[in-house]
Amino acid sequence: AAMGPGIKLESSDVLIITDMQNCFMPGGSLPVTEGDSIIGPLNTALELFASAGLPVIFTRDWHPPDHCSFRVRGGPWPVHCVQGTEDAAFSLKLHAPPARPMVISKAVDPNKEQYSAYYGRDEAGRTMAENLRALKAKRIFIGGVATEYCVFNTVLDMLKDGYNVLVFEDGVKPVEVKPGDGAAALENMEKRGARLIRTLQLRS
Ligand code: VGL
Ligand code: ZN
């Protein structure tokens, strides 16, 4: 069926919202085309997780002003998501959970690119990997941007550690340096064992 079967939330589920920052939204420094169109679906997931009292993790691209991925340093990207700027703040259109979500920062080392958020760290210095283990997470639902960079690399790291990963097809968007990069990343994640679902399949 077009809609897919209902998926009932369980106590060992975790939701990851990837890099939903102003920088990647329209008007930001590295805008993803129609990046704001996934906010509605992600809010659907956020509300279900909040009402079930289940954990939510927000990741953020959190660069120092001289990060090696910037063109001024020979990297592929414009200056984006600089720590502490309005550009790097989370989109206010997201319905953040009432209890502050766990925030994982990544790509903070000026000399290292880090697309995966899996070894990014919370304010206490714990990695996402450590937090997921502490939460006894089994199923991880993930959405956000960019499909073929942060989402893709984070999903691969989680699959490698044995998590059951479900990616929101209606809750991700690609940067598409090359047309087709986003679709290819989705296909690749599925081939490696992730499941592609839609937010409307979630049930409380
Ligand atoms: C990302 C482009 C530049 C990402 C980060 O994490 O998806 N993409 N910096
Ligand atoms: Zn970046």
PDB file of C-alpha atoms and ligand atoms in Angstrom:
ATOM      1  CA  ALA A   1       0.000   0.000   0.000  1.00  0.00           C
ATOM      2  CA  ALA A   2       1.133   3.575  -0.622  1.00  0.00           C
ATOM      3  CA  MET A   3       0.881   4.402   3.068  1.00  0.00           C
ATOM      4  CA  GLY A   4       2.636   1.324   4.514  1.00  0.00           C
ATOM      5  CA  PRO A   5       1.680  -0.479   7.722  1.00  0.00           C
ATOM      6  CA  GLY A   6       1.286   1.258  11.070  1.00  0.00           C
ATOM      7  CA  ILE A   7       4.365   1.219  13.316  1.00  0.00           C
ATOM      8  CA  LYS A   8       3.579   1.235  17.043  1.00  0.00           C
ATOM      9  CA  LEU A   9       6.088   3.080  19.219  1.00  0.00           C
ATOM     10  CA  GLU A  10       7.932   1.013  21.850  1.00  0.00           C
ATOM     11  CA  SER A  11       9.812   1.958  25.016  1.00  0.00           C
ATOM     12  CA  SER A  12      13.238   1.285  23.446  1.00  0.00           C
ATOM     13  CA  ASP A  13      12.638   3.694  20.528  1.00  0.00           C
ATOM     14  CA  VAL A  14      14.694   6.858  20.046  1.00  0.00           C
ATOM     15  CA  LEU A  15      14.106   9.737  17.605  1.00  0.00           C
ATOM     16  CA  ILE A  16      17.029  11.583  16.018  1.00  0.00           C
ATOM     17  CA  ILE A  17      16.450  14.965  14.351  1.00  0.00           C
ATOM     18  CA  THR A  18      19.486  15.742  12.219  1.00  0.00           C
ATOM     19  CA  ASP A  19      20.860  19.264  11.718  1.00  0.00           C
ATOM     20  CA  MET A  20      17.512  21.106  11.445  1.00  0.00           C
ATOM     21  CA  GLN A  21      19.345  24.440  11.762  1.00  0.00           C
ATOM     22  CA  ASN A  22      18.734  27.790  10.067  1.00  0.00           C
ATOM     23  CA  CYS A  23      21.925  27.324   7.980  1.00  0.00           C
ATOM     24  CA  PHE A  24      20.352  24.438   6.059  1.00  0.00           C
ATOM     25  CA  MET A  25      16.910  26.060   5.690  1.00  0.00           C
ATOM     26  CA  PRO A  26      15.847  28.565   2.968  1.00  0.00           C
ATOM     27  CA  GLY A  27      17.648  31.864   3.672  1.00  0.00           C
ATOM     28  CA  GLY A  28      20.479  30.075   5.478  1.00  0.00           C
ATOM     29  CA  SER A  29      24.157  29.905   4.515  1.00  0.00           C
ATOM     30  CA  LEU A  30      23.980  26.414   2.944  1.00  0.00           C
ATOM     31  CA  PRO A  31      20.291  26.024   2.106  1.00  0.00           C
ATOM     32  CA  VAL A  32      18.883  22.623   1.233  1.00  0.00           C
ATOM     33  CA  THR A  33      16.175  22.978  -1.461  1.00  0.00           C
ATOM     34  CA  GLU A  34      12.776  22.888   0.274  1.00  0.00           C
ATOM     35  CA  GLY A  35      14.514  22.072   3.549  1.00  0.00           C
ATOM     36  CA  ASP A  36      11.598  23.607   5.435  1.00  0.00           C
ATOM     37  CA  SER A  37       9.093  21.259   3.772  1.00  0.00           C
ATOM     38  CA  ILE A  38      10.124  18.401   6.109  1.00  0.00           C
ATOM     39  CA  ILE A  39       9.398  20.390   9.279  1.00  0.00           C
ATOM     40  CA  GLY A  40       5.710  19.363   9.252  1.00  0.00           C
ATOM     41  CA  PRO A  41       6.432  15.611   9.046  1.00  0.00           C
ATOM     42  CA  LEU A  42       9.225  15.894  11.650  1.00  0.00           C
ATOM     43  CA  ASN A  43       6.805  17.723  13.975  1.00  0.00           C
ATOM     44  CA  THR A  44       4.394  14.790  13.617  1.00  0.00           C
ATOM     45  CA  ALA A  45       7.152  12.453  14.832  1.00  0.00           C
ATOM     46  CA  LEU A  46       8.257  14.894  17.572  1.00  0.00           C
ATOM     47  CA  GLU A  47       4.734  15.167  18.966  1.00  0.00           C
ATOM     48  CA  LEU A  48       4.261  11.384  19.074  1.00  0.00           C
ATOM     49  CA  PHE A  49       7.603  10.864  20.830  1.00  0.00           C
ATOM     50  CA  ALA A  50       6.867  13.669  23.301  1.00  0.00           C
ATOM     51  CA  SER A  51       3.436  12.320  24.223  1.00  0.00           C
ATOM     52  CA  ALA A  52       4.894   8.823  24.651  1.00  0.00           C
ATOM     53  CA  GLY A  53       7.700  10.248  26.842  1.00  0.00           C
ATOM     54  CA  LEU A  54      10.350   8.754  24.549  1.00  0.00           C
ATOM     55  CA  PRO A  55      13.848  10.196  24.079  1.00  0.00           C
ATOM     56  CA  VAL A  56      14.647  12.677  21.317  1.00  0.00           C
ATOM     57  CA  ILE A  57      18.132  13.679  20.172  1.00  0.00           C
ATOM     58  CA  PHE A  58      18.822  16.853  18.153  1.00  0.00           C
ATOM     59  CA  THR A  59      22.108  16.945  16.273  1.00  0.00           C
ATOM     60  CA  ARG A  60      23.785  20.109  15.024  1.00  0.00           C
ATOM     61  CA  ASP A  61      26.601  20.959  12.616  1.00  0.00           C
ATOM     62  CA  TRP A  62      28.651  23.166  14.927  1.00  0.00           C
ATOM     63  CA  HIS A  63      31.680  24.578  13.164  1.00  0.00           C
ATOM     64  CA  PRO A  64      34.400  26.891  14.461  1.00  0.00           C
ATOM     65  CA  PRO A  65      34.727  30.024  12.225  1.00  0.00           C
ATOM     66  CA  ASP A  66      37.806  28.565  10.482  1.00  0.00           C
ATOM     67  CA  HIS A  67      36.541  25.038   9.757  1.00  0.00           C
ATOM     68  CA  CYS A  68      38.441  23.063   7.117  1.00  0.00           C
ATOM     69  CA  SER A  69      35.248  22.286   5.150  1.00  0.00           C
ATOM     70  CA  PHE A  70      34.883  25.964   4.211  1.00  0.00           C
ATOM     71  CA  ARG A  71      35.985  27.109   0.709  1.00  0.00           C
ATOM     72  CA  VAL A  72      38.243  29.749   2.271  1.00  0.00           C
ATOM     73  CA  ARG A  73      40.264  26.791   3.582  1.00  0.00           C
ATOM     74  CA  GLY A  74      40.000  24.726   0.391  1.00  0.00           C
ATOM     75  CA  GLY A  75      36.925  22.759   1.423  1.00  0.00           C
ATOM     76  CA  PRO A  76      33.738  22.157  -0.600  1.00  0.00           C
ATOM     77  CA  TRP A  77      31.261  24.342   1.332  1.00  0.00           C
ATOM     78  CA  PRO A  78      30.514  28.011   1.963  1.00  0.00           C
ATOM     79  CA  VAL A  79      30.971  29.194   5.544  1.00  0.00           C
ATOM     80  CA  HIS A  80      28.003  27.666   7.399  1.00  0.00           C
ATOM     81  CA  CYS A  81      26.679  26.677  10.835  1.00  0.00           C
ATOM     82  CA  VAL A  82      29.273  28.675  12.786  1.00  0.00           C
ATOM     83  CA  GLN A  83      29.020  28.002  16.542  1.00  0.00           C
ATOM     84  CA  GLY A  84      26.873  30.490  18.446  1.00  0.00           C
ATOM     85  CA  THR A  85      25.485  32.334  15.405  1.00  0.00           C
ATOM     86  CA  GLU A  86      21.781  32.703  14.549  1.00  0.00           C
ATOM     87  CA  ASP A  87      22.546  30.753  11.347  1.00  0.00           C
ATOM     88  CA  ALA A  88      23.544  27.728  13.469  1.00  0.00           C
ATOM     89  CA  ALA A  89      20.482  27.865  15.751  1.00  0.00           C
ATOM     90  CA  PHE A  90      17.762  25.229  15.438  1.00  0.00           C
ATOM     91  CA  SER A  91      14.767  26.197  13.293  1.00  0.00           C
ATOM     92  CA  LEU A  92      12.144  27.668  15.598  1.00  0.00           C
ATOM     93  CA  LYS A  93       9.405  26.024  13.515  1.00  0.00           C
ATOM     94  CA  LEU A  94      10.370  22.640  14.986  1.00  0.00           C
ATOM     95  CA  HIS A  95       8.221  21.548  17.898  1.00  0.00           C
ATOM     96  CA  ALA A  96      10.995  20.810  20.366  1.00  0.00           C
ATOM     97  CA  PRO A  97       9.961  18.422  23.159  1.00  0.00           C
ATOM     98  CA  PRO A  98       8.872  20.050  26.453  1.00  0.00           C
ATOM     99  CA  ALA A  99      11.794  18.382  28.212  1.00  0.00           C
ATOM    100  CA  ARG A 100      14.881  19.810  26.526  1.00  0.00           C
ATOM    101  CA  PRO A 101      16.112  17.331  23.919  1.00  0.00           C
ATOM    102  CA  MET A 102      19.609  15.959  24.100  1.00  0.00           C
ATOM    103  CA  VAL A 103      21.821  18.035  21.772  1.00  0.00           C
ATOM    104  CA  ILE A 104      24.761  16.438  19.974  1.00  0.00           C
ATOM    105  CA  SER A 105      27.318  18.774  18.343  1.00  0.00           C
ATOM    106  CA  LYS A 106      29.559  17.591  15.514  1.00  0.00           C
ATOM    107  CA  ALA A 107      32.359  18.846  13.262  1.00  0.00           C
ATOM    108  CA  VAL A 108      33.692  21.104  16.018  1.00  0.00           C
ATOM    109  CA  ASP A 109      37.367  20.335  15.310  1.00  0.00           C
ATOM    110  CA  PRO A 110      38.710  23.027  12.893  1.00  0.00           C
ATOM    111  CA  ASN A 111      40.834  20.449  11.070  1.00  0.00           C
ATOM    112  CA  LYS A 112      38.401  17.537  10.774  1.00  0.00           C
ATOM    113  CA  GLU A 113      35.193  17.017   8.785  1.00  0.00           C
ATOM    114  CA  GLN A 114      32.600  14.941  10.639  1.00  0.00           C
ATOM    115  CA  TYR A 115      29.380  14.216   8.755  1.00  0.00           C
ATOM    116  CA  SER A 116      28.241  11.438  11.099  1.00  0.00           C
ATOM    117  CA  ALA A 117      26.757  12.594  14.391  1.00  0.00           C
ATOM    118  CA  TYR A 118      27.378   9.168  15.974  1.00  0.00           C
ATOM    119  CA  TYR A 119      30.618  10.258  17.649  1.00  0.00           C
ATOM    120  CA  GLY A 120      29.486  13.859  18.087  1.00  0.00           C
ATOM    121  CA  ARG A 121      29.188  14.886  21.751  1.00  0.00           C
ATOM    122  CA  ASP A 122      26.582  16.309  24.140  1.00  0.00           C
ATOM    123  CA  GLU A 123      27.356  19.160  26.557  1.00  0.00           C
ATOM    124  CA  ALA A 124      28.719  16.678  29.097  1.00  0.00           C
ATOM    125  CA  GLY A 125      31.138  15.259  26.514  1.00  0.00           C
ATOM    126  CA  ARG A 126      29.313  11.973  25.972  1.00  0.00           C
ATOM    127  CA  THR A 127      29.044  10.724  22.404  1.00  0.00           C
ATOM    128  CA  MET A 128      25.760   9.875  20.727  1.00  0.00           C
ATOM    129  CA  ALA A 129      26.964   6.254  20.676  1.00  0.00           C
ATOM    130  CA  GLU A 130      27.375   6.300  24.478  1.00  0.00           C
ATOM    131  CA  ASN A 131      23.980   7.943  24.960  1.00  0.00           C
ATOM    132  CA  LEU A 132      22.194   5.396  22.746  1.00  0.00           C
ATOM    133  CA  ARG A 133      23.816   2.567  24.708  1.00  0.00           C
ATOM    134  CA  ALA A 134      22.820   4.166  28.028  1.00  0.00           C
ATOM    135  CA  LEU A 135      19.237   4.546  26.776  1.00  0.00           C
ATOM    136  CA  LYS A 136      19.193   0.844  25.797  1.00  0.00           C
ATOM    137  CA  ALA A 137      17.905   1.966  22.420  1.00  0.00           C
ATOM    138  CA  LYS A 138      16.897  -0.726  19.952  1.00  0.00           C
ATOM    139  CA  ARG A 139      15.034   1.095  17.199  1.00  0.00           C
ATOM    140  CA  ILE A 140      16.221   4.459  15.984  1.00  0.00           C
ATOM    141  CA  PHE A 141      13.988   6.702  13.886  1.00  0.00           C
ATOM    142  CA  ILE A 142      15.831   9.417  11.990  1.00  0.00           C
ATOM    143  CA  GLY A 143      15.039  12.421   9.812  1.00  0.00           C
ATOM    144  CA  GLY A 144      16.555  15.801   8.951  1.00  0.00           C
ATOM    145  CA  VAL A 145      19.272  17.071   6.606  1.00  0.00           C
ATOM    146  CA  ALA A 146      21.264  16.444   4.596  1.00  0.00           C
ATOM    147  CA  THR A 147      20.153  13.002   3.350  1.00  0.00           C
ATOM    148  CA  GLU A 148      23.458  12.096   1.708  1.00  0.00           C
ATOM    149  CA  TYR A 149      25.814  13.609   4.333  1.00  0.00           C
ATOM    150  CA  CYS A 150      24.795  13.746   7.990  1.00  0.00           C
ATOM    151  CA  VAL A 151      21.781  11.434   7.767  1.00  0.00           C
ATOM    152  CA  PHE A 152      23.576   8.874   5.588  1.00  0.00           C
ATOM    153  CA  ASN A 153      26.790   8.712   7.615  1.00  0.00           C
ATOM    154  CA  THR A 154      24.971   8.637  10.962  1.00  0.00           C
ATOM    155  CA  VAL A 155      22.702   5.814   9.732  1.00  0.00           C
ATOM    156  CA  LEU A 156      25.702   3.784   8.552  1.00  0.00           C
ATOM    157  CA  ASP A 157      27.417   4.114  11.937  1.00  0.00           C
ATOM    158  CA  MET A 158      24.242   3.024  13.758  1.00  0.00           C
ATOM    159  CA  LEU A 159      23.702   0.025  11.454  1.00  0.00           C
ATOM    160  CA  LYS A 160      27.310  -1.033  12.024  1.00  0.00           C
ATOM    161  CA  ASP A 161      26.606  -1.177  15.778  1.00  0.00           C
ATOM    162  CA  GLY A 162      23.511  -3.312  15.271  1.00  0.00           C
ATOM    163  CA  TYR A 163      20.697  -0.804  15.702  1.00  0.00           C
ATOM    164  CA  ASN A 164      17.430  -1.201  13.871  1.00  0.00           C
ATOM    165  CA  VAL A 165      17.299   2.046  11.846  1.00  0.00           C
ATOM    166  CA  LEU A 166      14.168   3.546  10.288  1.00  0.00           C
ATOM    167  CA  VAL A 167      14.557   6.574   8.008  1.00  0.00           C
ATOM    168  CA  PHE A 168      11.668   8.975   7.352  1.00  0.00           C
ATOM    169  CA  GLU A 169      11.412   9.255   3.564  1.00  0.00           C
ATOM    170  CA  ASP A 170       9.142  12.281   4.006  1.00  0.00           C
ATOM    171  CA  GLY A 171      11.412  13.721   6.719  1.00  0.00           C
ATOM    172  CA  VAL A 172      14.779  14.027   4.933  1.00  0.00           C
ATOM    173  CA  LYS A 173      16.134  16.359   2.215  1.00  0.00           C
ATOM    174  CA  PRO A 174      19.394  16.230   0.217  1.00  0.00           C
ATOM    175  CA  VAL A 175      21.838  19.018  -0.728  1.00  0.00           C
ATOM    176  CA  GLU A 176      22.349  17.348  -4.141  1.00  0.00           C
ATOM    177  CA  VAL A 177      25.742  18.641  -5.192  1.00  0.00           C
ATOM    178  CA  LYS A 178      24.967  16.209  -8.034  1.00  0.00           C
ATOM    179  CA  PRO A 179      21.319  15.558  -8.979  1.00  0.00           C
ATOM    180  CA  GLY A 180      20.320  12.105  -7.749  1.00  0.00           C
ATOM    181  CA  ASP A 181      22.676  12.067  -4.749  1.00  0.00           C
ATOM    182  CA  GLY A 182      19.722  12.052  -2.332  1.00  0.00           C
ATOM    183  CA  ALA A 183      17.873   9.147  -3.979  1.00  0.00           C
ATOM    184  CA  ALA A 184      21.119   7.164  -4.247  1.00  0.00           C
ATOM    185  CA  ALA A 185      21.813   7.666  -0.525  1.00  0.00           C
ATOM    186  CA  LEU A 186      18.308   6.456   0.392  1.00  0.00           C
ATOM    187  CA  GLU A 187      18.751   3.363  -1.786  1.00  0.00           C
ATOM    188  CA  ASN A 188      22.191   2.719  -0.299  1.00  0.00           C
ATOM    189  CA  MET A 189      20.889   2.981   3.289  1.00  0.00           C
ATOM    190  CA  GLU A 190      18.082   0.552   2.452  1.00  0.00           C
ATOM    191  CA  LYS A 191      20.534  -1.900   0.869  1.00  0.00           C
ATOM    192  CA  ARG A 192      22.613  -1.845   4.065  1.00  0.00           C
ATOM    193  CA  GLY A 193      19.592  -2.709   6.203  1.00  0.00           C
ATOM    194  CA  ALA A 194      17.819   0.540   7.079  1.00  0.00           C
ATOM    195  CA  ARG A 195      14.058   0.639   6.587  1.00  0.00           C
ATOM    196  CA  LEU A 196      12.452   3.551   4.713  1.00  0.00           C
ATOM    197  CA  ILE A 197       9.163   4.651   6.278  1.00  0.00           C
ATOM    198  CA  ARG A 198       6.818   7.650   6.335  1.00  0.00           C
ATOM    199  CA  THR A 199       6.005   9.673   9.450  1.00  0.00           C
ATOM    200  CA  LEU A 200       2.276   8.969   8.985  1.00  0.00           C
ATOM    201  CA  GLN A 201       2.955   5.270   9.695  1.00  0.00           C
ATOM    202  CA  LEU A 202       3.823   6.080  13.333  1.00  0.00           C
ATOM    203  CA  ARG A 203       1.252   5.096  15.975  1.00  0.00           C
ATOM    204  CA  SER A 204       1.301   5.987  19.664  1.00  0.00           C
TER     205      SER A 204
HETATM  206  C1  VGL B   1      26.527  18.577   6.261  1.00  0.00           C
HETATM  207  C2  VGL B   1      27.101  19.773   4.404  1.00  0.00           C
HETATM  208  C3  VGL B   1      27.998  20.492   5.138  1.00  0.00           C
HETATM  209  C4  VGL B   1      25.715  17.517   6.918  1.00  0.00           C
HETATM  210  C5  VGL B   1      27.420  19.291   7.005  1.00  0.00           C
HETATM  211  O1  VGL B   1      26.041  17.188   8.057  1.00  0.00           O
HETATM  212  O2  VGL B   1      24.761  16.998   6.287  1.00  0.00           O
HETATM  213  N1  VGL B   1      26.362  18.810   4.971  1.00  0.00           N
HETATM  214  N2  VGL B   1      28.137  20.244   6.428  1.00  0.00           N
HETATM  215 ZN    ZN B   2      29.154  21.430   7.828  1.00  0.00          ZN
END
